[in-house]
Short mmCIF file of C-alpha atoms in Angstrom, two decimals:
data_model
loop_
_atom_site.label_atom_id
_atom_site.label_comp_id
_atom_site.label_asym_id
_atom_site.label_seq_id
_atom_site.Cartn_x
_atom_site.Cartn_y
_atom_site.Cartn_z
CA UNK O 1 0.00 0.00 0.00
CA UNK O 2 0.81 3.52 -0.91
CA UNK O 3 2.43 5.60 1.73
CA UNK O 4 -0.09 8.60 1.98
CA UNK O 5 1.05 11.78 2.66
CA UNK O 6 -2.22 13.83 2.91
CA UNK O 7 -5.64 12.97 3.66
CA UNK O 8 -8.53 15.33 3.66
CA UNK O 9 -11.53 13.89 5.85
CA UNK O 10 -15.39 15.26 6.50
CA UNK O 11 -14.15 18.82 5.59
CA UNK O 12 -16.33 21.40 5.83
CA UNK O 13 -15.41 25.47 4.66
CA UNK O 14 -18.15 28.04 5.04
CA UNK O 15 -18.55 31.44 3.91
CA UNK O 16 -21.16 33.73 6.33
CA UNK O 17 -22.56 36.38 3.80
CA UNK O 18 -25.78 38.72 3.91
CA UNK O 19 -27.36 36.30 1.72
CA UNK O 20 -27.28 33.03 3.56
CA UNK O 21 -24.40 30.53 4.45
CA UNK O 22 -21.98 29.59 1.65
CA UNK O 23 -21.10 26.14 1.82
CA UNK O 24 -18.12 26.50 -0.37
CA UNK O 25 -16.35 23.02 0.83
CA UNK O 26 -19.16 20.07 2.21
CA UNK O 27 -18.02 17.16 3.49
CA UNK O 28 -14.91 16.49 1.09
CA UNK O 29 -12.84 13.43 1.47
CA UNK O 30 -9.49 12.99 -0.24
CA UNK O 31 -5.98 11.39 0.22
CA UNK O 32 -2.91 12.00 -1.35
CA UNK O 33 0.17 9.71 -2.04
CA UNK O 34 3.99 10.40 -1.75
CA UNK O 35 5.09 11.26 -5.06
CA UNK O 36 1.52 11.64 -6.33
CA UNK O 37 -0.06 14.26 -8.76
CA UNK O 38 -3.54 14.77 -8.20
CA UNK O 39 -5.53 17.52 -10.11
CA UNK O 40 -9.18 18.57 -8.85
CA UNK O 41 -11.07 19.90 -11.43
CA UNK O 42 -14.57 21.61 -11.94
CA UNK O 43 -16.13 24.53 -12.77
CA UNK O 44 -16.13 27.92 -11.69
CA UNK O 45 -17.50 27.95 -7.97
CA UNK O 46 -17.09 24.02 -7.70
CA UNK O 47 -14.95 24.52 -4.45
CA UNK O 48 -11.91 23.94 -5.78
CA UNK O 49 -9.80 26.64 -4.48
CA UNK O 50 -11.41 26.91 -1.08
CA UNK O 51 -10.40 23.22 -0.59
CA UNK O 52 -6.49 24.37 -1.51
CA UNK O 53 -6.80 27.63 0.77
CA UNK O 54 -8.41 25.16 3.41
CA UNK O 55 -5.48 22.44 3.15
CA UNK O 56 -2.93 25.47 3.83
CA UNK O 57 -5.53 26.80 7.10
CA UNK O 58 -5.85 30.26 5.28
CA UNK O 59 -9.26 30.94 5.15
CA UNK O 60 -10.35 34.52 6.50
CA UNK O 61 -13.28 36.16 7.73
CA UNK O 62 -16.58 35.97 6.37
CA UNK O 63 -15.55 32.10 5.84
CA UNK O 64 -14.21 29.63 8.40
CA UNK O 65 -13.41 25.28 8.21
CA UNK O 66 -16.10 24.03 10.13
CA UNK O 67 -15.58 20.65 10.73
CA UNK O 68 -12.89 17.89 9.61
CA UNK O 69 -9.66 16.94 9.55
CA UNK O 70 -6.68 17.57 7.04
CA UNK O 71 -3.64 14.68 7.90
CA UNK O 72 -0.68 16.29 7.14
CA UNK O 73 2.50 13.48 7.93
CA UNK O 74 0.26 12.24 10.09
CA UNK O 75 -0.92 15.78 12.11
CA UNK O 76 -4.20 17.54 12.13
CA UNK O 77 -3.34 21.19 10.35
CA UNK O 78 -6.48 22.23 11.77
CA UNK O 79 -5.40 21.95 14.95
CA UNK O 80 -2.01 23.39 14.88
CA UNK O 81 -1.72 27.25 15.90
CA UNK O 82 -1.00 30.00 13.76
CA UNK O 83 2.72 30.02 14.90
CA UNK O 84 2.76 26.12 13.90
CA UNK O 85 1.36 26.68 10.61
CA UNK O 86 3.82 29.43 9.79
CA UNK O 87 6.64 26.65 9.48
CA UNK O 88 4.72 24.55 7.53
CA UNK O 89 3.49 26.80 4.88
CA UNK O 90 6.71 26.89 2.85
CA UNK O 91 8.75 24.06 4.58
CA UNK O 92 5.72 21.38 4.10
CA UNK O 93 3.45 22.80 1.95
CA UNK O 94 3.91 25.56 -0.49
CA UNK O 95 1.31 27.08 -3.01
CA UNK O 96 1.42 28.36 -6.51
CA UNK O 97 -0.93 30.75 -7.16
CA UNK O 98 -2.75 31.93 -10.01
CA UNK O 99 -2.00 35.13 -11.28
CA UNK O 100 1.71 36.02 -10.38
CA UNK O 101 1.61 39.72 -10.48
CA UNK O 102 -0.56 40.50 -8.00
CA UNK O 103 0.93 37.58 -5.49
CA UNK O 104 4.85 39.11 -5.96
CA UNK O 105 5.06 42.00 -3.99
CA UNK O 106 6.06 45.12 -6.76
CA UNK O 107 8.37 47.10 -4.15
CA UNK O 108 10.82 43.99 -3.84
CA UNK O 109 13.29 42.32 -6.06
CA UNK O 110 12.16 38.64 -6.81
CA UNK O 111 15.54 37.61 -5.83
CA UNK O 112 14.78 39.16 -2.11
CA UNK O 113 10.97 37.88 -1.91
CA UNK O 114 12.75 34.13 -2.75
CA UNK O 115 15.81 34.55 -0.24
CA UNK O 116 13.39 36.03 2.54
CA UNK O 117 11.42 32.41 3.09
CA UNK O 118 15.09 30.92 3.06
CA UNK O 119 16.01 32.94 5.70
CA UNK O 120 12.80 32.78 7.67
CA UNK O 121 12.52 29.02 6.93
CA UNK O 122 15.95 27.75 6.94
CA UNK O 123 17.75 30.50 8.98
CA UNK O 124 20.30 31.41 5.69
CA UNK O 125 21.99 34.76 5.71
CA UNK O 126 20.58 37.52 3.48
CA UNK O 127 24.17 36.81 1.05
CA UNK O 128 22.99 32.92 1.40
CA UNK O 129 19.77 33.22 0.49
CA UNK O 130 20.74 35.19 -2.18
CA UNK O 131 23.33 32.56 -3.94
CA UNK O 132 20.83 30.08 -3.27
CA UNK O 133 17.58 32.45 -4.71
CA UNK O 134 19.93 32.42 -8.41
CA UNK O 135 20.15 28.67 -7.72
CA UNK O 136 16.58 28.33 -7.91
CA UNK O 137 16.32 30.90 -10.58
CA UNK O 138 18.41 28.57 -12.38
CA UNK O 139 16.60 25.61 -11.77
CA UNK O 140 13.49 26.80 -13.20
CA UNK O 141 14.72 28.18 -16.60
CA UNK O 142 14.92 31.46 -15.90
CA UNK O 143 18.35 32.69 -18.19
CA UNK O 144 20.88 35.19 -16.77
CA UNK O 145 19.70 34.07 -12.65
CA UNK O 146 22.78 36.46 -11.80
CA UNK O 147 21.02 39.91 -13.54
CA UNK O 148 17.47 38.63 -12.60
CA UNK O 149 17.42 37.96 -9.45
CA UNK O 150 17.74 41.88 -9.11
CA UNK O 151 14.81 42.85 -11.11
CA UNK O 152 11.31 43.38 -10.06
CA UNK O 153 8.14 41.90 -11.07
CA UNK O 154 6.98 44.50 -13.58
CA UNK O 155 10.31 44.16 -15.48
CA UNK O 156 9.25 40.36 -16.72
CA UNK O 157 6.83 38.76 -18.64
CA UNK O 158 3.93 36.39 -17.09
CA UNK O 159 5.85 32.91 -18.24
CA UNK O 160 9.19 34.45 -15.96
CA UNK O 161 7.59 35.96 -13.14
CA UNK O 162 5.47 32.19 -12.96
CA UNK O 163 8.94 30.73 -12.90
CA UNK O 164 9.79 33.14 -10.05
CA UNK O 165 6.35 31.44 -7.98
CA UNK O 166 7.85 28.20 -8.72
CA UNK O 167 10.68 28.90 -7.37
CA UNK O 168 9.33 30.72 -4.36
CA UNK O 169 7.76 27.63 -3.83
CA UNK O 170 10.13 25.50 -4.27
CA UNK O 171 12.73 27.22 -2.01
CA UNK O 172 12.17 25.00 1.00
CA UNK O 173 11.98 21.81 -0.68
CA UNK O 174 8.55 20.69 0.28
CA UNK O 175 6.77 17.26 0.34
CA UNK O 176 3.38 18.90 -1.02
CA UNK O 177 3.18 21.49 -3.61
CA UNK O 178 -0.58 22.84 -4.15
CA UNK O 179 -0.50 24.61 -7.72
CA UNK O 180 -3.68 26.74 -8.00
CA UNK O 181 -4.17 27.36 -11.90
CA UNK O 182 -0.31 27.76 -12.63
CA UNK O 183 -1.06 28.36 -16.27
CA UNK O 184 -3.94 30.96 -16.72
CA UNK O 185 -3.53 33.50 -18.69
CA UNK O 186 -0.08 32.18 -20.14
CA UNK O 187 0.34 31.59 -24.13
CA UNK O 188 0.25 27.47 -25.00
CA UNK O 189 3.95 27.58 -25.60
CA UNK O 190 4.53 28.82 -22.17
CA UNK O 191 2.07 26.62 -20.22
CA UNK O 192 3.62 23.96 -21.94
CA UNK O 193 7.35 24.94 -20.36
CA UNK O 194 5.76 25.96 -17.16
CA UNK O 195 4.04 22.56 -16.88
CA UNK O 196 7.56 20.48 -17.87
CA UNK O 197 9.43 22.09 -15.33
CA UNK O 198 6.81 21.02 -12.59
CA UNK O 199 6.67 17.72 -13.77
CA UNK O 200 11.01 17.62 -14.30
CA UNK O 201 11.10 19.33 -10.49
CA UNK O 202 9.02 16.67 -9.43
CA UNK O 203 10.92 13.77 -10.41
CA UNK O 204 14.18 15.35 -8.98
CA UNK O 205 12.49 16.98 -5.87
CA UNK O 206 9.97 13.54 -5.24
CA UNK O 207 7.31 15.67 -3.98
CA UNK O 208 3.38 14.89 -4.28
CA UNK O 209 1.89 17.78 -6.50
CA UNK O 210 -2.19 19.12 -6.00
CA UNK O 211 -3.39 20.76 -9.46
CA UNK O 212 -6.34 22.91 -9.20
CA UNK O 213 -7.58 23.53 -12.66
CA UNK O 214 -10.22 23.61 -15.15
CA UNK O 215 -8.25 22.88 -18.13
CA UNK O 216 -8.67 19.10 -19.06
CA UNK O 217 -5.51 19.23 -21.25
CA UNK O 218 -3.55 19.84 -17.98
CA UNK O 219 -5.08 17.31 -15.91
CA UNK O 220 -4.22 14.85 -18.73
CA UNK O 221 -0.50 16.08 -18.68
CA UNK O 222 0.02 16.06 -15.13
CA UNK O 223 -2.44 14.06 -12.97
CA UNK O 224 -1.82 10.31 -11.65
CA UNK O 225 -5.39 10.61 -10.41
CA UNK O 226 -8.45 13.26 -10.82
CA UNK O 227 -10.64 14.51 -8.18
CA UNK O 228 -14.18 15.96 -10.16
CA UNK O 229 -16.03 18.28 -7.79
CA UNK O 230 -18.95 19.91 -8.58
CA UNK O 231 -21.15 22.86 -6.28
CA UNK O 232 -18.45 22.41 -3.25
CA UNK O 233 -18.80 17.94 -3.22
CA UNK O 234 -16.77 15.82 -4.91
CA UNK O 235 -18.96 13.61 -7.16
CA UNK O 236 -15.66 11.17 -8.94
CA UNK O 237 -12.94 10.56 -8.14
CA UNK O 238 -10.55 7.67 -10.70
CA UNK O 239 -6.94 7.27 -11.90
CA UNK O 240 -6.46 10.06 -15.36
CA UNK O 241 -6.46 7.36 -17.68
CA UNK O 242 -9.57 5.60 -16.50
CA UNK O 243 -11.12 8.88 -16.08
CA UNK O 244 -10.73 10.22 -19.78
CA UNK O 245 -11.35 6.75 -21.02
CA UNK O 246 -14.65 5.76 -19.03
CA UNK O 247 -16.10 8.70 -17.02
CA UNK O 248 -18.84 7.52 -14.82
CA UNK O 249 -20.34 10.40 -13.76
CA UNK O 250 -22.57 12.56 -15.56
CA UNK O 251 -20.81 15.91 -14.85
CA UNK O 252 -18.10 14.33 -15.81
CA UNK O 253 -18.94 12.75 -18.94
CA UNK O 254 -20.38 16.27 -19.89
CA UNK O 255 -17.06 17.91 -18.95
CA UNK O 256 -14.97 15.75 -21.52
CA UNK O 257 -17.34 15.57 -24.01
CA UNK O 258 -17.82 19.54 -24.08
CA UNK O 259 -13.55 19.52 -24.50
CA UNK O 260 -12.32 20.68 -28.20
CA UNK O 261 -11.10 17.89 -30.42
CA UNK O 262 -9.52 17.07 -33.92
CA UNK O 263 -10.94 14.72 -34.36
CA UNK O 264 -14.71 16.62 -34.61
CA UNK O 265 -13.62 19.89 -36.09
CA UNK O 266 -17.09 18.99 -38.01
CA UNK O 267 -19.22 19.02 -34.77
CA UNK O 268 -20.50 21.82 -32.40
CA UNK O 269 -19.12 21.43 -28.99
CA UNK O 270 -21.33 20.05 -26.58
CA UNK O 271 -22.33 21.88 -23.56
CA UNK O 272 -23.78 21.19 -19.91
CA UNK O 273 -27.18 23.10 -19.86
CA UNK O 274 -28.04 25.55 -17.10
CA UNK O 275 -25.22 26.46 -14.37
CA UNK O 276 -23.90 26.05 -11.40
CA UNK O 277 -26.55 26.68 -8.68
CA UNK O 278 -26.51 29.85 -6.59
CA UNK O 279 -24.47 28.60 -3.12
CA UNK O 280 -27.29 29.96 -0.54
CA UNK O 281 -29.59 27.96 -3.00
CA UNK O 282 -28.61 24.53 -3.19
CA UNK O 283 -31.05 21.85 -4.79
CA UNK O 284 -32.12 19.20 -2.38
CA UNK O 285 -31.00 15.96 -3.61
CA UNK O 286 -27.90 15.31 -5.80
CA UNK O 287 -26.72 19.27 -6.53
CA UNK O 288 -26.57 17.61 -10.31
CA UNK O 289 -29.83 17.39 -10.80
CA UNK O 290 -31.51 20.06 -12.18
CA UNK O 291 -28.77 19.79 -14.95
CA UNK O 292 -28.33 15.99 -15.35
CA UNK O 293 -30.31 14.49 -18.84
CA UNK O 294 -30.40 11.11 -16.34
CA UNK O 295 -31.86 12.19 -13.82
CA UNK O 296 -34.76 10.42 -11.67
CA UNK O 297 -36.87 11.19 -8.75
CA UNK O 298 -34.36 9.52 -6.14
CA UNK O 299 -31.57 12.06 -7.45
CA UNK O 300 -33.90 14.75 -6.86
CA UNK O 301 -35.29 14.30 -3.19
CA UNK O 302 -31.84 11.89 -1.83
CA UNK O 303 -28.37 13.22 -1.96
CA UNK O 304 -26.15 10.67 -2.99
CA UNK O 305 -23.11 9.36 -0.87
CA UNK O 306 -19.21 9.22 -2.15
CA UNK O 307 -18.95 5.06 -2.62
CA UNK O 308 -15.44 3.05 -3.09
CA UNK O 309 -15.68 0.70 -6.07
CA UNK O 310 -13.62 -2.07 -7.46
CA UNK O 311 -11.62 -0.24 -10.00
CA UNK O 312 -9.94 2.09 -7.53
CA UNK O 313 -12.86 4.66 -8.59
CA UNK O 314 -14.98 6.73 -6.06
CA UNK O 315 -18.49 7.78 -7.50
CA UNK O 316 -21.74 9.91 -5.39
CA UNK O 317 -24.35 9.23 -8.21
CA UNK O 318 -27.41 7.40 -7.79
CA UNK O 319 -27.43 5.86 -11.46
CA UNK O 320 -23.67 5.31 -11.89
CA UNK O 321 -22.73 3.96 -9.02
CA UNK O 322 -25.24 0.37 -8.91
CA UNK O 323 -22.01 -1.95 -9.24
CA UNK O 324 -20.07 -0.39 -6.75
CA UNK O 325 -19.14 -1.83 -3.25
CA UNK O 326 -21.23 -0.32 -0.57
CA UNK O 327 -18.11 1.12 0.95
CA UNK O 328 -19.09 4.61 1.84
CA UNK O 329 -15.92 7.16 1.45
CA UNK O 330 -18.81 10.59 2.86
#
């Protein structure tokens, strides 16, 4: 059996607003492996970035975690202090996020943002963390390390100061890195570098990666396994190639099917009908439902629970999910 190095249990993120309670992250269950890629995909709103910014104990007022527990090594995050949770954000776990320019500071030199978490994290000199900031530089293709770790933000382009978050990230050599949409808004050419250093940095590095994304081509690229959550619940969860090959679920299946191909340059794309429901609105029942061509009266009125099956897949539909085990994961 897999050594695990993360495992997400029961979680539960909320968001108070004037309009009712957001319930941005319900009852998610995940695990990941050492050395694992996972990606979690979804829509817009599906809860995928809450359930990053949850893993790292970062959520702020008007939201709070509920309920839960997030195995880190072995250790509860959620019950670590602030002071605790400092030295793991960075050494443990560090995040990509997804638009660089407004997470580097503009006032700083990316060589100084990179050698200040060496130097809070590993207790380098300012010189040390220096050398070492060109190092990473270096590592993630960034050319002339020596004349750019001087410059600031606004002096590179989006693929370079994404290389500067990677390294940022990367500076403490951590077991998890969480990579919230590394490539929006970056040309195919450059999402296509920016995704072969993570995978080459993962090989030499032998850290476990968690991909939030949208973009199917990514997941396919970079995921052992795929997490599919839709309206804050994860409704699949299967290894990438099983996934693309035989999604089970209906959001699923009308995720990949709506995804450009060559080979129907002939066809119009198809689409999910409606849209995500409004949080402080949620359909009783599977959250699907109003949107699902399959769906029956059961899926309407009883919410279905996340069940193991044989072929390392886990499944919360009502119609998918009659040959599974009766194992139930939430």
């Amino acid at each position: 059996m897999e050594e695990r190095l993360l495992e997400v249990k029961n979680l539960k993120t909320c968001f108070y607003t004037r309009d009712g309670i957001v319930r941005a992250v319900d009852n998610v269950n995940f695990h990941i492996n050492k050395g694992e890629s996972v990606a979690i995909v979804g829509e817009s709103g599906s809860g995928k970035s809450i359930t990053a910014f949850s893993i790292m104990n970062s959520i702020n007022a008007p939201g709070k975690i509920e309920s839960g527990e997030i195995m880190f090594k072995n250790h509860d995050l959620l019950k670590k202090s602030e002071k605790k949770m400092r030295e793991i954000r960075g050494n443990g776990i560090s995040m990509i996020f997804q638009e660089p320019m407004t997470a580097l500071n503009p006032v700083y030199t990316v060589g100084r943002q990179i050698s200040e978490a060496l130097e809070i994290h590993q207790g380098l000199s300012k010189k040390e963390g220096i050398k070492k900031a060109i190092e990473l530089l270096k590592l993630v293709g960034i050319p002339l390390p020596q004349k750019r770790v001087n410059e600031y933000p606004h002096q590179m382009s989006g693929g370079m100061r994404q290389r500067v978050m990677i390294a940022m990230a990367l500076s403490c050599s951590p077991r998890l890195l969480i990579a919230d949409e590394p490539t929006t808004a970056l040309d195919v050419t450059i999402q296509a570098q920016i995704l072969e250093i993570m995978k080459d940095l993962k090989k030499k590095m032998g850290m476990s990666i968690l991909m939030i994304t949208h973009d199917l081509g990514v997941v396919a690229e970079m995921s052992d396994r795929v997490i599919v959550m839709y309206s804050g619940k994860i409704v699949e969860i299967a290894d990438v190639k099983d996934l693309f090959k035989n999604p089970r679920h209906p959001y699923t299946q009308g995720l990949l099917s709506s995804m450009p191909s060559l080979a129907k340059t002939e066809e119009r794309l198809n689409i999910i009908k409606g849209s995500i429901p409004k949080p402080t609105e949620l359909p009783t029942g599977c959250r699907f439902s109003p949107r699902c061509e399959f769906a029956r009266e059961v899926c309407e009125k009883i919410e279905p629970p996340l069940i193991s099956g044989k072929d390392n897949r886990c499944l919360s539909c009502w119609i998918g999910s009659k040959e599974y085990t009766r194992e139930v994961i939430a």
